[in-house]
Amino acid sequence: MEFNWQNLYISKRPSKTKQCLGKEMDIQILASDEPSPVHIINENSQNSFLFLCDHATSFIPRSRNNLGVDDHHLERHVAYDIGIKAVTEIVANHFKSRAIFSNFSRLLVDPNRKLDNPGLMPEISDGCHVPANMNMTPEEREARLKTFYWPYQNKISSTIDDMVKTGEVPIIISMHSMTHEMDGEPRPWPVCVLWNYDPRIPLPLIESFKNRGFECGDNVPYTGRDGHGGTMDLQVNPRGLPNALIEVRQDLISSAEGIAEWAANLIEAFEDVLHCPTLKEIRHYA
């Protein structure tokens, strides 16, 4: 039986777009020559690992004119998670595992936020004002969800369903990067592990990083228990699937050398823990 994950949000989803002359208004955002909002690699993988990359790119369609923000903001963390797409590709290809990537800026819509989270379509993000997100119409909000948010979430859901049908228990890692400081507060950890209540991957993974000499953060600088892991809360935790969310510091993966180094560090740590027998079970935690 497929897990009906959308029931979790049924009361939160926006109402139908307003009617126009008896027909539903259809706002087109993507042009035919622009990239799909979702990308997957190793789709026919035979192993249980699934990597997710919620903030892979800073792409904004031409029709939205950069949302009114200056170009330099699209190179900042406010638009996407710097470096993590390349790291995820290396790690997933090493394990010959599936990986699903968003292909749109989180300034358009953040797929790692719940529908009632103010950060879903932020009006301001770390000093970046987003004019197109201010006083947004319900039609525009619905169009962005329809074009970007739901295709990404639906691809994750259908991929997990397909894996479960084969008798697998998917093991899911959500890949992110973080700034080296925020609001003047330094972040000393090169890597952090965020998690909710399922300890099967997070605790051994933290131990693995520490055994290699890294100062690994445990539910810092955010916690996986307060909505920062929206995709995991929506798709993974309700199913009882083993999971963890990784944050690698962006200054460490802003070059080809750093990307290669941290992909290797993650591969070593994952190899320590991703084959544990307990990960082959569905377990629900409080």
Short mmCIF file of C-alpha atoms in Angstrom, two decimals, residues 24-257:
data_model
loop_
_atom_site.label_atom_id
_atom_site.label_comp_id
_atom_site.label_asym_id
_atom_site.label_seq_id
_atom_site.Cartn_x
_atom_site.Cartn_y
_atom_site.Cartn_z
CA GLU A 24 -9.37 28.52 -13.48
CA MET A 25 -6.65 31.06 -14.16
CA ASP A 26 -3.44 29.45 -15.41
CA ILE A 27 -0.30 31.45 -14.64
CA GLN A 28 2.64 30.28 -16.72
CA ILE A 29 6.01 30.67 -15.03
CA LEU A 30 8.41 28.39 -16.90
CA ALA A 31 9.14 28.85 -20.62
CA SER A 32 9.42 25.76 -22.82
CA ASP A 33 13.20 26.13 -23.14
CA GLU A 34 13.80 26.44 -19.39
CA PRO A 35 14.89 23.51 -17.23
CA SER A 36 12.60 21.13 -15.39
CA PRO A 37 12.13 22.02 -11.71
CA VAL A 38 13.26 18.53 -10.66
CA HIS A 39 16.31 16.47 -11.61
CA ILE A 40 17.13 12.89 -10.63
CA ILE A 41 20.28 10.83 -11.19
CA ASN A 42 20.76 7.06 -10.99
CA GLU A 43 17.00 6.64 -11.16
CA ASN A 44 17.26 2.87 -11.72
CA SER A 45 19.61 2.29 -8.80
CA GLN A 46 19.28 -1.05 -7.05
CA ASN A 47 20.39 0.08 -3.59
CA SER A 48 18.45 1.56 -0.69
CA PHE A 49 20.13 4.96 -0.43
CA LEU A 50 18.31 8.10 -1.54
CA PHE A 51 19.97 11.51 -1.40
CA LEU A 52 17.88 14.69 -1.49
CA CYS A 53 19.14 18.15 -2.39
CA ASP A 54 16.45 20.72 -1.57
CA HIS A 55 18.45 23.84 -2.49
CA ALA A 56 20.59 22.73 -5.41
CA THR A 57 20.44 25.78 -7.70
CA SER A 58 19.67 29.49 -7.82
CA PHE A 59 17.62 29.28 -11.03
CA ILE A 60 14.77 31.80 -11.45
CA PRO A 61 12.72 31.79 -14.67
CA ARG A 62 12.97 34.76 -17.01
CA SER A 63 9.31 35.54 -16.42
CA ARG A 64 10.05 36.43 -12.80
CA ASN A 65 12.88 38.92 -13.51
CA ASN A 66 15.07 37.77 -10.61
CA LEU A 67 12.10 38.46 -8.32
CA GLY A 68 13.32 42.05 -8.28
CA VAL A 69 16.58 41.24 -6.45
CA ASP A 70 20.06 42.24 -7.59
CA ASP A 71 22.11 39.64 -9.44
CA HIS A 72 24.72 39.30 -6.70
CA HIS A 73 22.11 37.90 -4.30
CA LEU A 74 21.67 34.90 -6.61
CA GLU A 75 25.27 33.95 -5.83
CA ARG A 76 24.62 34.00 -2.08
CA HIS A 77 23.26 31.40 0.30
CA VAL A 78 19.92 33.19 0.33
CA ALA A 79 19.28 31.84 -3.18
CA TYR A 80 20.66 28.29 -2.86
CA ASP A 81 23.01 26.04 -0.89
CA ILE A 82 26.45 26.81 -2.29
CA GLY A 83 28.52 23.78 -3.27
CA ILE A 84 26.17 21.06 -2.10
CA LYS A 85 24.85 20.02 -5.51
CA ALA A 86 28.31 19.00 -6.70
CA VAL A 87 29.06 17.25 -3.39
CA THR A 88 25.78 15.33 -3.59
CA GLU A 89 26.46 14.24 -7.18
CA ILE A 90 29.87 12.84 -6.23
CA VAL A 91 28.55 11.03 -3.17
CA ALA A 92 25.48 9.59 -4.94
CA ASN A 93 27.55 8.42 -7.91
CA HIS A 94 30.04 6.77 -5.56
CA PHE A 95 27.26 4.71 -4.01
CA LYS A 96 25.45 4.38 -7.37
CA SER A 97 22.44 5.74 -5.49
CA ARG A 98 19.44 7.80 -6.49
CA ALA A 99 19.64 11.52 -5.84
CA ILE A 100 16.85 14.05 -6.37
CA PHE A 101 17.66 17.74 -6.86
CA SER A 102 15.46 20.80 -6.89
CA ASN A 103 16.20 23.06 -9.84
CA PHE A 104 14.95 26.42 -8.63
CA SER A 105 15.94 29.07 -6.14
CA ARG A 106 14.52 28.91 -2.67
CA LEU A 107 13.68 32.59 -3.09
CA LEU A 108 10.93 31.43 -5.47
CA VAL A 109 9.68 28.83 -3.04
CA ASP A 110 11.58 26.84 -0.44
CA PRO A 111 10.79 23.13 -0.84
CA ASN A 112 12.25 22.45 2.60
CA ARG A 113 9.58 24.52 4.35
CA LYS A 114 6.04 23.63 5.31
CA LEU A 115 3.22 25.52 3.66
CA ASP A 116 2.51 27.65 6.73
CA ASN A 117 6.16 28.61 7.27
CA PRO A 118 6.92 32.34 6.64
CA GLY A 119 10.13 31.27 4.92
CA LEU A 120 8.26 29.36 2.22
CA MET A 121 8.36 32.42 -0.07
CA PRO A 122 10.44 34.88 1.94
CA GLU A 123 9.94 38.63 1.68
CA ILE A 124 13.38 39.17 3.19
CA SER A 125 16.25 36.72 3.70
CA ASP A 126 19.47 37.69 5.48
CA GLY A 127 19.31 41.27 4.27
CA CYS A 128 18.02 40.43 0.79
CA HIS A 129 14.65 42.05 0.13
CA VAL A 130 12.53 40.14 -2.38
CA PRO A 131 10.04 42.59 -3.95
CA ALA A 132 8.18 39.94 -5.95
CA ASN A 133 7.38 38.08 -2.73
CA MET A 134 5.75 41.09 -1.10
CA ASN A 135 1.99 41.42 -1.35
CA MET A 136 1.89 38.26 -3.43
CA THR A 137 -1.46 37.29 -4.93
CA PRO A 138 -3.01 33.92 -4.12
CA GLU A 139 -2.79 33.06 -7.83
CA GLU A 140 0.97 33.64 -7.92
CA ARG A 141 1.48 31.64 -4.74
CA GLU A 142 -0.52 28.72 -6.13
CA ALA A 143 1.32 28.88 -9.45
CA ARG A 144 4.71 28.64 -7.74
CA LEU A 145 3.59 25.70 -5.63
CA LYS A 146 2.18 23.97 -8.70
CA THR A 147 5.24 24.65 -10.86
CA PHE A 148 8.05 24.01 -8.38
CA TYR A 149 7.11 22.81 -4.89
CA TRP A 150 4.71 19.98 -5.67
CA PRO A 151 6.66 18.49 -8.61
CA TYR A 152 9.71 18.22 -6.36
CA GLN A 153 7.80 16.75 -3.44
CA ASN A 154 5.81 14.44 -5.73
CA LYS A 155 9.02 13.09 -7.27
CA ILE A 156 10.39 12.30 -3.83
CA SER A 157 7.14 10.61 -2.82
CA SER A 158 6.85 8.50 -5.96
CA THR A 159 10.53 7.50 -5.75
CA ILE A 160 10.12 6.35 -2.15
CA ASP A 161 6.94 4.48 -3.10
CA ASP A 162 8.75 2.71 -5.94
CA MET A 163 11.60 1.72 -3.64
CA VAL A 164 9.22 0.38 -1.00
CA LYS A 165 7.36 -1.69 -3.62
CA THR A 166 10.56 -3.64 -4.26
CA GLY A 167 10.80 -4.54 -0.58
CA GLU A 168 13.46 -1.95 0.25
CA VAL A 169 13.48 0.29 3.30
CA PRO A 170 14.78 3.56 1.82
CA ILE A 171 17.66 5.19 3.70
CA ILE A 172 17.36 8.92 3.15
CA ILE A 173 19.99 11.64 3.49
CA SER A 174 19.05 15.28 2.99
CA MET A 175 22.06 17.30 1.81
CA HIS A 176 22.55 20.99 2.66
CA SER A 177 25.23 23.62 3.17
CA MET A 178 25.36 26.44 5.71
CA THR A 179 27.14 29.75 6.09
CA HIS A 180 30.25 30.05 8.26
CA GLU A 181 28.45 32.65 10.38
CA MET A 182 24.99 34.16 10.79
CA ASP A 183 24.05 37.46 12.43
CA GLY A 184 27.61 37.83 13.64
CA GLU A 185 27.64 34.42 15.32
CA PRO A 186 30.40 32.13 14.00
CA ARG A 187 29.65 28.53 13.17
CA PRO A 188 32.72 26.53 14.17
CA TRP A 189 31.46 23.18 12.95
CA PRO A 190 32.63 22.08 9.48
CA VAL A 191 29.72 19.66 9.35
CA CYS A 192 26.49 19.23 11.31
CA VAL A 193 23.89 16.50 11.55
CA LEU A 194 20.25 17.48 12.06
CA TRP A 195 17.66 14.95 13.07
CA ASN A 196 14.25 14.52 14.60
CA TYR A 197 13.81 11.45 16.83
CA ASP A 198 15.17 8.54 14.79
CA PRO A 199 18.77 8.11 16.03
CA ARG A 200 19.82 5.23 13.78
CA ILE A 201 21.83 7.30 11.31
CA PRO A 202 22.50 10.58 13.15
CA LEU A 203 24.24 9.32 16.28
CA PRO A 204 26.64 6.87 14.55
CA LEU A 205 27.28 9.48 11.85
CA ILE A 206 28.20 12.13 14.41
CA GLU A 207 30.49 9.61 16.10
CA SER A 208 32.11 8.77 12.76
CA PHE A 209 32.91 12.42 12.05
CA LYS A 210 34.30 12.94 15.54
CA ASN A 211 36.47 9.83 15.24
CA ARG A 212 37.98 11.42 12.13
CA GLY A 213 38.85 14.56 14.07
CA PHE A 214 35.98 16.80 12.92
CA GLU A 215 33.98 18.98 15.28
CA CYS A 216 30.53 17.77 14.24
CA GLY A 217 27.46 19.68 15.34
CA ASP A 218 24.47 17.80 16.76
CA ASN A 219 21.21 19.58 15.84
CA VAL A 220 23.03 22.89 15.36
CA PRO A 221 22.96 25.61 14.08
CA TYR A 222 19.36 24.52 13.56
CA THR A 223 17.46 21.56 14.91
CA GLY A 224 15.63 18.93 12.91
CA ARG A 225 12.77 19.18 15.39
CA ASP A 226 11.44 22.65 14.62
CA GLY A 227 10.58 22.68 10.92
CA HIS A 228 14.03 23.21 9.43
CA GLY A 229 13.78 19.72 7.99
CA GLY A 230 10.45 20.28 6.27
CA THR A 231 11.01 17.71 3.52
CA MET A 232 11.95 15.07 6.07
CA ASP A 233 8.93 15.91 8.24
CA LEU A 234 6.66 15.67 5.22
CA GLN A 235 8.06 12.68 3.40
CA VAL A 236 10.26 10.58 5.65
CA ASN A 237 9.60 10.70 9.40
CA PRO A 238 5.90 9.74 9.11
CA ARG A 239 6.92 6.61 7.19
CA GLY A 240 9.39 5.45 9.85
CA LEU A 241 12.34 5.54 7.45
CA PRO A 242 15.94 6.00 8.67
CA ASN A 243 17.23 9.45 7.81
CA ALA A 244 19.51 12.37 8.59
CA LEU A 245 20.01 15.93 7.37
CA ILE A 246 23.57 17.05 6.68
CA GLU A 247 24.89 20.63 6.76
CA VAL A 248 28.40 21.23 5.36
CA ARG A 249 29.88 24.69 5.82
CA GLN A 250 29.81 26.58 2.53
CA ASP A 251 33.27 28.10 2.80
CA LEU A 252 34.67 24.57 2.80
CA ILE A 253 32.93 23.55 -0.45
CA SER A 254 33.16 26.75 -2.49
CA SER A 255 35.98 25.42 -4.67
CA ALA A 256 36.53 22.25 -6.72
CA GLU A 257 39.18 21.13 -4.25
#
